[in-house]
PDB file of C-alpha atoms in Angstrom:
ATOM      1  CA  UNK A   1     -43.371 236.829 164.005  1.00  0.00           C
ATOM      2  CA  UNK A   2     -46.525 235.264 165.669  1.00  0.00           C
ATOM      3  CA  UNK A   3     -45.683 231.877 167.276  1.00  0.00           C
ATOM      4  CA  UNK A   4     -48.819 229.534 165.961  1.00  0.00           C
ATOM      5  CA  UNK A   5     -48.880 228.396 169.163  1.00  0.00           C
ATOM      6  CA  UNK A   6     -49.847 231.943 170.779  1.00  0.00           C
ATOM      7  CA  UNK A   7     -53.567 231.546 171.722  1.00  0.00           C
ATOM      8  CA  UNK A   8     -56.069 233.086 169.323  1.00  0.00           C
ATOM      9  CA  UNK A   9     -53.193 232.486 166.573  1.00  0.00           C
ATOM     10  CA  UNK A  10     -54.977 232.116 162.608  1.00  0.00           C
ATOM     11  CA  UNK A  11     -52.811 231.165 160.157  1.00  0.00           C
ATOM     12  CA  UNK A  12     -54.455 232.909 157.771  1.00  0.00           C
ATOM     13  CA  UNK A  13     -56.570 236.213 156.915  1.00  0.00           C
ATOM     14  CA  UNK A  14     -59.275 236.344 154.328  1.00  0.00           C
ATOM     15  CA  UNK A  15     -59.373 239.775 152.885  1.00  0.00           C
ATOM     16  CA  UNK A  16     -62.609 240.433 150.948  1.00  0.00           C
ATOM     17  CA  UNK A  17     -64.186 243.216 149.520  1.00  0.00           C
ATOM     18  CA  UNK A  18     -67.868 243.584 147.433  1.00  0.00           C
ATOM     19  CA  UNK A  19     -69.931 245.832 145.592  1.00  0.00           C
ATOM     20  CA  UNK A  20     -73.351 246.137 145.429  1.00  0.00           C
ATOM     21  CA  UNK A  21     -76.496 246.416 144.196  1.00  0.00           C
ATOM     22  CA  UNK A  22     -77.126 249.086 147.155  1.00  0.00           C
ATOM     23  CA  UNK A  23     -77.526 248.879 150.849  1.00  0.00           C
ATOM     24  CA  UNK A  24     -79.536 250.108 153.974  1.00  0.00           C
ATOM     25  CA  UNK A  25     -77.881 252.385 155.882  1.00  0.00           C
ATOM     26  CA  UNK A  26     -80.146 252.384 159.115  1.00  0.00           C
ATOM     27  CA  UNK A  27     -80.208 248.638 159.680  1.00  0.00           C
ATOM     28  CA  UNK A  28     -77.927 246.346 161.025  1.00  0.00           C
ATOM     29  CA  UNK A  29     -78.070 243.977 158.104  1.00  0.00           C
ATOM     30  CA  UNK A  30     -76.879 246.350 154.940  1.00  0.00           C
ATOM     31  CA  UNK A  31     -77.917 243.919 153.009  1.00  0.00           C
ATOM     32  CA  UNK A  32     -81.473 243.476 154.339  1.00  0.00           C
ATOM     33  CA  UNK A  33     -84.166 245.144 155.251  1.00  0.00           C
ATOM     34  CA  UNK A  34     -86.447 242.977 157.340  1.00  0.00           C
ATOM     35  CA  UNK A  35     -89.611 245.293 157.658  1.00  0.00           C
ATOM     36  CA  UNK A  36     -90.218 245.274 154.115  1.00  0.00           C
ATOM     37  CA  UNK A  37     -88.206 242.287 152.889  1.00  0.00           C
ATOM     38  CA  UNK A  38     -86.056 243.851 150.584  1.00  0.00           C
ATOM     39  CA  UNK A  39     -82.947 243.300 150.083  1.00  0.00           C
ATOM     40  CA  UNK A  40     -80.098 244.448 148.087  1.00  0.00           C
ATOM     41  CA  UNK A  41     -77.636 241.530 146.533  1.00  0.00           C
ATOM     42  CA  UNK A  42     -73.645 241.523 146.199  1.00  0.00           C
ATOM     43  CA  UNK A  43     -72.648 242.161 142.428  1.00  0.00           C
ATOM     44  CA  UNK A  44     -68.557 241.565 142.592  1.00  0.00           C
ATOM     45  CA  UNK A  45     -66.149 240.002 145.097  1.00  0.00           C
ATOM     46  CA  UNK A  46     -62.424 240.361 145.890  1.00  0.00           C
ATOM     47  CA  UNK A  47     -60.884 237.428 147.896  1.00  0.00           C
ATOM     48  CA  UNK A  48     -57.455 237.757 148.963  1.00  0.00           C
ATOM     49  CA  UNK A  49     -56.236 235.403 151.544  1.00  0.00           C
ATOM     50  CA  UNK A  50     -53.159 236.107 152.946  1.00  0.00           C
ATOM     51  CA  UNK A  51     -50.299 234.668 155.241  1.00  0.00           C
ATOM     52  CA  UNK A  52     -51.257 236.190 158.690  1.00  0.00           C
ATOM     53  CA  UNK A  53     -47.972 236.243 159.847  1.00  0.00           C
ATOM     54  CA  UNK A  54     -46.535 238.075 156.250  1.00  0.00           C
ATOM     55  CA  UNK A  55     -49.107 239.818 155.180  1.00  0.00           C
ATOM     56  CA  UNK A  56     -48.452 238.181 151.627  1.00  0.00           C
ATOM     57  CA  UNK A  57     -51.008 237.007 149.389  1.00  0.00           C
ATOM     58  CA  UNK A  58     -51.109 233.158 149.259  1.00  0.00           C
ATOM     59  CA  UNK A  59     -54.065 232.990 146.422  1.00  0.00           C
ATOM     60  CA  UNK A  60     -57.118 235.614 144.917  1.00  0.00           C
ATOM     61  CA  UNK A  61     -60.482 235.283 143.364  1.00  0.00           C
ATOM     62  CA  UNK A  62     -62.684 237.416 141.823  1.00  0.00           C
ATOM     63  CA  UNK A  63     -66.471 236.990 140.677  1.00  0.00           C
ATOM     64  CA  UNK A  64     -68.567 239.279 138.880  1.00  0.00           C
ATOM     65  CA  UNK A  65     -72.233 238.291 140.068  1.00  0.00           C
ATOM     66  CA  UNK A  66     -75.211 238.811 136.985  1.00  0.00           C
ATOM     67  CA  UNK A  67     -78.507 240.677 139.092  1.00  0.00           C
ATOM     68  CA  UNK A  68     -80.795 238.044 140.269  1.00  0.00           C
ATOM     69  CA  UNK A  69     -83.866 239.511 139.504  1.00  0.00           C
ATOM     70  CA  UNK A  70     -85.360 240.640 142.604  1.00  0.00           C
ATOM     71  CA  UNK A  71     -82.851 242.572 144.519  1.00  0.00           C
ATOM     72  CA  UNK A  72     -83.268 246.526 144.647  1.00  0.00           C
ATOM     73  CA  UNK A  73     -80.925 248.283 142.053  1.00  0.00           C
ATOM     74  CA  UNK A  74     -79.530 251.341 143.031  1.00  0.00           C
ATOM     75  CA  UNK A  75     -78.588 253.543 140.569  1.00  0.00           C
ATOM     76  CA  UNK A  76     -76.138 255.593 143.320  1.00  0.00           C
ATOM     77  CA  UNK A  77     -74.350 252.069 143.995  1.00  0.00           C
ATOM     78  CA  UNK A  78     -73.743 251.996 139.998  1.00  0.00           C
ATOM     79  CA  UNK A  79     -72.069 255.256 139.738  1.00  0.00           C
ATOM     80  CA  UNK A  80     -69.416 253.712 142.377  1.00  0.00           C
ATOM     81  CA  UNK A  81     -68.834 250.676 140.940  1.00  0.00           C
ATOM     82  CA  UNK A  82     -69.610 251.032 137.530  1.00  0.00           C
ATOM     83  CA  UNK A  83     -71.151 247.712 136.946  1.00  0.00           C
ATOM     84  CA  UNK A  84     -74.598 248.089 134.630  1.00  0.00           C
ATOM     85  CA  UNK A  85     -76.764 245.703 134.941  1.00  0.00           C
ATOM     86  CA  UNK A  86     -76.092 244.970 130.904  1.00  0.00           C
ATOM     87  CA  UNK A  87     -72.649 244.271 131.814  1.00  0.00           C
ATOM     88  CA  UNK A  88     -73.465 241.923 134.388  1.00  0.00           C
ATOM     89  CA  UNK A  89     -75.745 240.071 132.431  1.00  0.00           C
ATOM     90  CA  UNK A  90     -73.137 239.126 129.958  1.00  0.00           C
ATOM     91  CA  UNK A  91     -70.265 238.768 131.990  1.00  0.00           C
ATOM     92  CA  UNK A  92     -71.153 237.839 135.301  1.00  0.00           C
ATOM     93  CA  UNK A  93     -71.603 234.197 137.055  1.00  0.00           C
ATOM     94  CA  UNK A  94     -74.935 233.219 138.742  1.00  0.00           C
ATOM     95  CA  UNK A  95     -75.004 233.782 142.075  1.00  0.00           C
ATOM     96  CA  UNK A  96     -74.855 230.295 142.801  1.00  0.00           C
ATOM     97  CA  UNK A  97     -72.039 229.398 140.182  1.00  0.00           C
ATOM     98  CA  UNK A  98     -70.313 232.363 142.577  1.00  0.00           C
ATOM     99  CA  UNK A  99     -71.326 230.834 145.312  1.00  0.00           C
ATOM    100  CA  UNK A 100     -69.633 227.271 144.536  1.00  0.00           C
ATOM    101  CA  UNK A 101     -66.357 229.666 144.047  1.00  0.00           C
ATOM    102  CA  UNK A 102     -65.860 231.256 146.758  1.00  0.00           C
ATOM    103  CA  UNK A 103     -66.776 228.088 149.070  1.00  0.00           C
ATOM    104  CA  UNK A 104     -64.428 225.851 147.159  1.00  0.00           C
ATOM    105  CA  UNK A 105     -62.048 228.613 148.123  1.00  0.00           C
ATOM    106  CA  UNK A 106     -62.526 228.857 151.907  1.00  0.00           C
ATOM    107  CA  UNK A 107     -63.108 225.276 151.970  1.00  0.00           C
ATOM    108  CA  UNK A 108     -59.252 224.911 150.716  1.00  0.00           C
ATOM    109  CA  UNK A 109     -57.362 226.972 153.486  1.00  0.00           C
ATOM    110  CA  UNK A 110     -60.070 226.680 156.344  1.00  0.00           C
ATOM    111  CA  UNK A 111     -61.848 223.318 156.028  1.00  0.00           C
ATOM    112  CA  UNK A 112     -65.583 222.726 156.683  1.00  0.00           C
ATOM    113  CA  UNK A 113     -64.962 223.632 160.681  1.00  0.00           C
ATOM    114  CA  UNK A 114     -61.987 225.793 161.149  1.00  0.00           C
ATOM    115  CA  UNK A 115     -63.347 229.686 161.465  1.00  0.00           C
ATOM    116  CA  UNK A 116     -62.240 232.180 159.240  1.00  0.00           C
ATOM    117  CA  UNK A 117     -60.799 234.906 160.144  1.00  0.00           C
ATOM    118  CA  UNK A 118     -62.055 238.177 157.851  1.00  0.00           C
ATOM    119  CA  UNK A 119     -59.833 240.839 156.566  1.00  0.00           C
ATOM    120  CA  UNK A 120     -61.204 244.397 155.197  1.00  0.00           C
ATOM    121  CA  UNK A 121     -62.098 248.097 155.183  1.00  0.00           C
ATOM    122  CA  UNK A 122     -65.034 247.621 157.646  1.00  0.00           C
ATOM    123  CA  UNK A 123     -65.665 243.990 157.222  1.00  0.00           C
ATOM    124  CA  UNK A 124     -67.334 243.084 160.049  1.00  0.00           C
ATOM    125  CA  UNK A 125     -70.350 245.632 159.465  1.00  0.00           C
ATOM    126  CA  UNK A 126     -70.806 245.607 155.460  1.00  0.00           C
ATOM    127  CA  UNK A 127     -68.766 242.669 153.500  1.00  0.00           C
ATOM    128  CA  UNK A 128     -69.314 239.921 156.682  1.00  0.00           C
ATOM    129  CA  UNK A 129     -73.336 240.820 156.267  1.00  0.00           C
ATOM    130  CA  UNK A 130     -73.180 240.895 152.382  1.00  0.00           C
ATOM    131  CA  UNK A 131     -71.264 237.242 152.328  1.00  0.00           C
ATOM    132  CA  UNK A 132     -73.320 235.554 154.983  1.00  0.00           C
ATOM    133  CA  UNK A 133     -76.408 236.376 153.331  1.00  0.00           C
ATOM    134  CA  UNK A 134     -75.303 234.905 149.945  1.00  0.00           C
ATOM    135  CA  UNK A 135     -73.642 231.892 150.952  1.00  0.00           C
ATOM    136  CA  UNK A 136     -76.937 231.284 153.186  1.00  0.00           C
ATOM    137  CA  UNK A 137     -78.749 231.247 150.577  1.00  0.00           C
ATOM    138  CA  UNK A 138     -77.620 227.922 149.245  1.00  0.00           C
ATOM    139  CA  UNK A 139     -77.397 226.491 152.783  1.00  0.00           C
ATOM    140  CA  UNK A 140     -73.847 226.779 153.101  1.00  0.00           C
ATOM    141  CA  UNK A 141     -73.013 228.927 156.586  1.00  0.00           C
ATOM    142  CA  UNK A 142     -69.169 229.283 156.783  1.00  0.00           C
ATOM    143  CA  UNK A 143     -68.156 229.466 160.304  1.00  0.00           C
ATOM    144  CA  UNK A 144     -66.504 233.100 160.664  1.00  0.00           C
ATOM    145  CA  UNK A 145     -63.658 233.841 163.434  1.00  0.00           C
ATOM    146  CA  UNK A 146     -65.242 236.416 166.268  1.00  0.00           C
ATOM    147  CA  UNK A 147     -62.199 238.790 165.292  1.00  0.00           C
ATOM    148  CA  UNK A 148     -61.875 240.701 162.486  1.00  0.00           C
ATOM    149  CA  UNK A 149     -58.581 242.438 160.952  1.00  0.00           C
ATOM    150  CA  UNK A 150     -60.387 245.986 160.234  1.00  0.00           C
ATOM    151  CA  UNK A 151     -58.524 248.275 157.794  1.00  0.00           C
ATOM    152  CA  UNK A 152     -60.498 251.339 159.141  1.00  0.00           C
ATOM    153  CA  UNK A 153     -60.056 250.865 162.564  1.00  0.00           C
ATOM    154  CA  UNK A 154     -56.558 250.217 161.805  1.00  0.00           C
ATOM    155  CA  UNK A 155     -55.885 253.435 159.908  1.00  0.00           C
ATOM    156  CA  UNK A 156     -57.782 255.512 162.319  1.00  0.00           C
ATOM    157  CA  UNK A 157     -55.824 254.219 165.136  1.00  0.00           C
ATOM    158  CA  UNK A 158     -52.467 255.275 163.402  1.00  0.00           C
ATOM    159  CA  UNK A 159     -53.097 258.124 161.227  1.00  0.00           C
ATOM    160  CA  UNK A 160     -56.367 259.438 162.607  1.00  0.00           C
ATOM    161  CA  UNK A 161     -57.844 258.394 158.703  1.00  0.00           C
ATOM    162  CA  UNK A 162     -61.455 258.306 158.717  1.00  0.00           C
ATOM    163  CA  UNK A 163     -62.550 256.736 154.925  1.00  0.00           C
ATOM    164  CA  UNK A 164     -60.284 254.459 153.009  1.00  0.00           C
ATOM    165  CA  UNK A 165     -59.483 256.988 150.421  1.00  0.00           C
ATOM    166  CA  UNK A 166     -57.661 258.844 153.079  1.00  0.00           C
ATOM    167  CA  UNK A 167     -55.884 255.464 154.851  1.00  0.00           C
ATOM    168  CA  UNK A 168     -54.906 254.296 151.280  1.00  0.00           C
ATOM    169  CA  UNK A 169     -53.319 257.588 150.180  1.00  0.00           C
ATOM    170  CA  UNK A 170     -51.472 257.873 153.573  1.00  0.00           C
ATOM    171  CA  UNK A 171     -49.604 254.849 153.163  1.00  0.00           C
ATOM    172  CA  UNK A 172     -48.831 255.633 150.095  1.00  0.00           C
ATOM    173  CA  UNK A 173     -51.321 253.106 147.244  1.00  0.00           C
ATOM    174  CA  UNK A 174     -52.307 254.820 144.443  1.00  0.00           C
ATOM    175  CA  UNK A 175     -55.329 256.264 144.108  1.00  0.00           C
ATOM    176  CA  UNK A 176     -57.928 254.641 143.044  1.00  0.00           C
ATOM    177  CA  UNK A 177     -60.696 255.080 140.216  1.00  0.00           C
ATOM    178  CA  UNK A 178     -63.174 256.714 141.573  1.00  0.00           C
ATOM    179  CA  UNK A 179     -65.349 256.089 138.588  1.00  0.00           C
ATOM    180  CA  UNK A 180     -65.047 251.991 139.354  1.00  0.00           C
ATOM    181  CA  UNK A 181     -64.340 250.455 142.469  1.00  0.00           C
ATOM    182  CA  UNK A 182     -62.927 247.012 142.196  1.00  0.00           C
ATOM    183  CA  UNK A 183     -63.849 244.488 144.554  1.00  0.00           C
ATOM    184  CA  UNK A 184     -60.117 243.008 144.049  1.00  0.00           C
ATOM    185  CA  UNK A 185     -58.401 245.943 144.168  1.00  0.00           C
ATOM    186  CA  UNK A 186     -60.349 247.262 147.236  1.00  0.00           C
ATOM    187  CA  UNK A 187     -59.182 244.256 149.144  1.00  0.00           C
ATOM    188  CA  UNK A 188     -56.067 244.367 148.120  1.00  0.00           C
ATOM    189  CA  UNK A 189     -55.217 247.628 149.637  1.00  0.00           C
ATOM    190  CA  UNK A 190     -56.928 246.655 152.752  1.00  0.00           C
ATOM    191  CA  UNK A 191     -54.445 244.055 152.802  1.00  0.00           C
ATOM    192  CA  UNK A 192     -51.248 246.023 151.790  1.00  0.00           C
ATOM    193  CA  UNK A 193     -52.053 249.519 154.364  1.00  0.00           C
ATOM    194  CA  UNK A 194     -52.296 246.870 157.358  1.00  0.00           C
ATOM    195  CA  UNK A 195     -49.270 245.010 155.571  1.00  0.00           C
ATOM    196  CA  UNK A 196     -47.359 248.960 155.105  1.00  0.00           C
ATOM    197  CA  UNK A 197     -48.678 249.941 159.192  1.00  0.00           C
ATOM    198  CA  UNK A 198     -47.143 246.469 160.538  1.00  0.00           C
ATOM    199  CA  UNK A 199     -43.763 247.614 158.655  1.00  0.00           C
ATOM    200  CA  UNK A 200     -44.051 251.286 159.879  1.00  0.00           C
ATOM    201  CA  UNK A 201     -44.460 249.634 163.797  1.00  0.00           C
ATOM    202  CA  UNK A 202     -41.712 247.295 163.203  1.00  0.00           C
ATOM    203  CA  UNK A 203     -39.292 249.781 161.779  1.00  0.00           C
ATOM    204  CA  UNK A 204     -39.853 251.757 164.773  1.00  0.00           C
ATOM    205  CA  UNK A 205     -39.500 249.079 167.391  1.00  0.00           C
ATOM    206  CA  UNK A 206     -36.371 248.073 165.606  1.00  0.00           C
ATOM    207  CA  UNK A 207     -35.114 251.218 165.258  1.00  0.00           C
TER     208      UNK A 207
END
């Protein structure tokens, strides 16, 4: 166990995970496309933070996010997540009612200043982008840790995994529905295969 007085120590990990409405797969920003000033919008979340030093979850959220109006739909982004736009409409939150959730939430474990540390299946390059552009939005710019704890790189370190399906099944989840993805569920097992790897690595050193 991590002493929290190591240097670089966080106490805890937020995993998250999101679908969406889309994204755009030659820009930096997934979410954004700043030649034509499109952008695609976040539809669900998963929040799990977790006890860096366990692995266990400490508390979860999820939102389901109603289409804004203006964001791209694509239909592709449906078919994985399963979300319709009717379904949205009568179950979802506003983005800004999900917005006041999820900040209330990193604002309990983290503070206004303390940086968060993110937790995912490439979270640094898709869900980071995705969350910073909707808490922006309504001027609220959480302060995010430089390092992230990557599922992907992670899995393809240990078991040579390139796509979550693979990492997941390796250490043994179940599989998922591949008819809808759950942002919950999807951060979950993020969570749980770094969670199964550390116990795999410790067995080993142990013997």
């Amino acid at each position: 166990m991590t002493s929290p007085k190591a240097k670089g120590y966080v106490e805890r990990i937020l995993f998250v995970d999101c679908e969406t409405t889309g994204l755009f797969f030659i820009d930096e920003d997934p979410s954004y496309n700043a030649s034509t000033d499109e952008e695609y919008q976040s539809v669900s979340w998963g929040l799990v933070v977790a006890n860096s030093n366990t692995l266990d979850v400490v508390e979860e959220l999820y939102v389901e996010i109603k289409w804004n109006g203006t964001s791209l739909w694509s239909k592709k982004a449906q078919e994985v997540h399963g979300l319709t736009l009717a379904y949205l409409e009568q179950h979802g939150m506003t983005e800004e009612e999900a917005v006041v959730e999820i900040a209330s939430l990193i604002l309990k474990y983290w503070g206004p200043d303390a940086p968060v540390c993110l937790g995912g299946h490439n979270v640094a390059t898709f869900d980071k982008k995705f969350l910073q552009r909707l808490l922006r939005k309504y001027d609220i710019n959480v302060k995010f840790g430089a390092r992230t704890v990557d599922s992907s790189a992670v899995g393809f370190a240990t078991f040579g995994t390139h796509n979550s399906d693979d990492l997941f099944d390796a250490v043994g989840l179940p599989a998922r529905d591949p008819a809808s993805h759950n942002a919950l569920t999807d951060a979950n097992y993020a969570r749980l295969a770094v969670q199964r790897i550390r116990k795999m690595f410790n067995a080993c050193i142990d013997g």
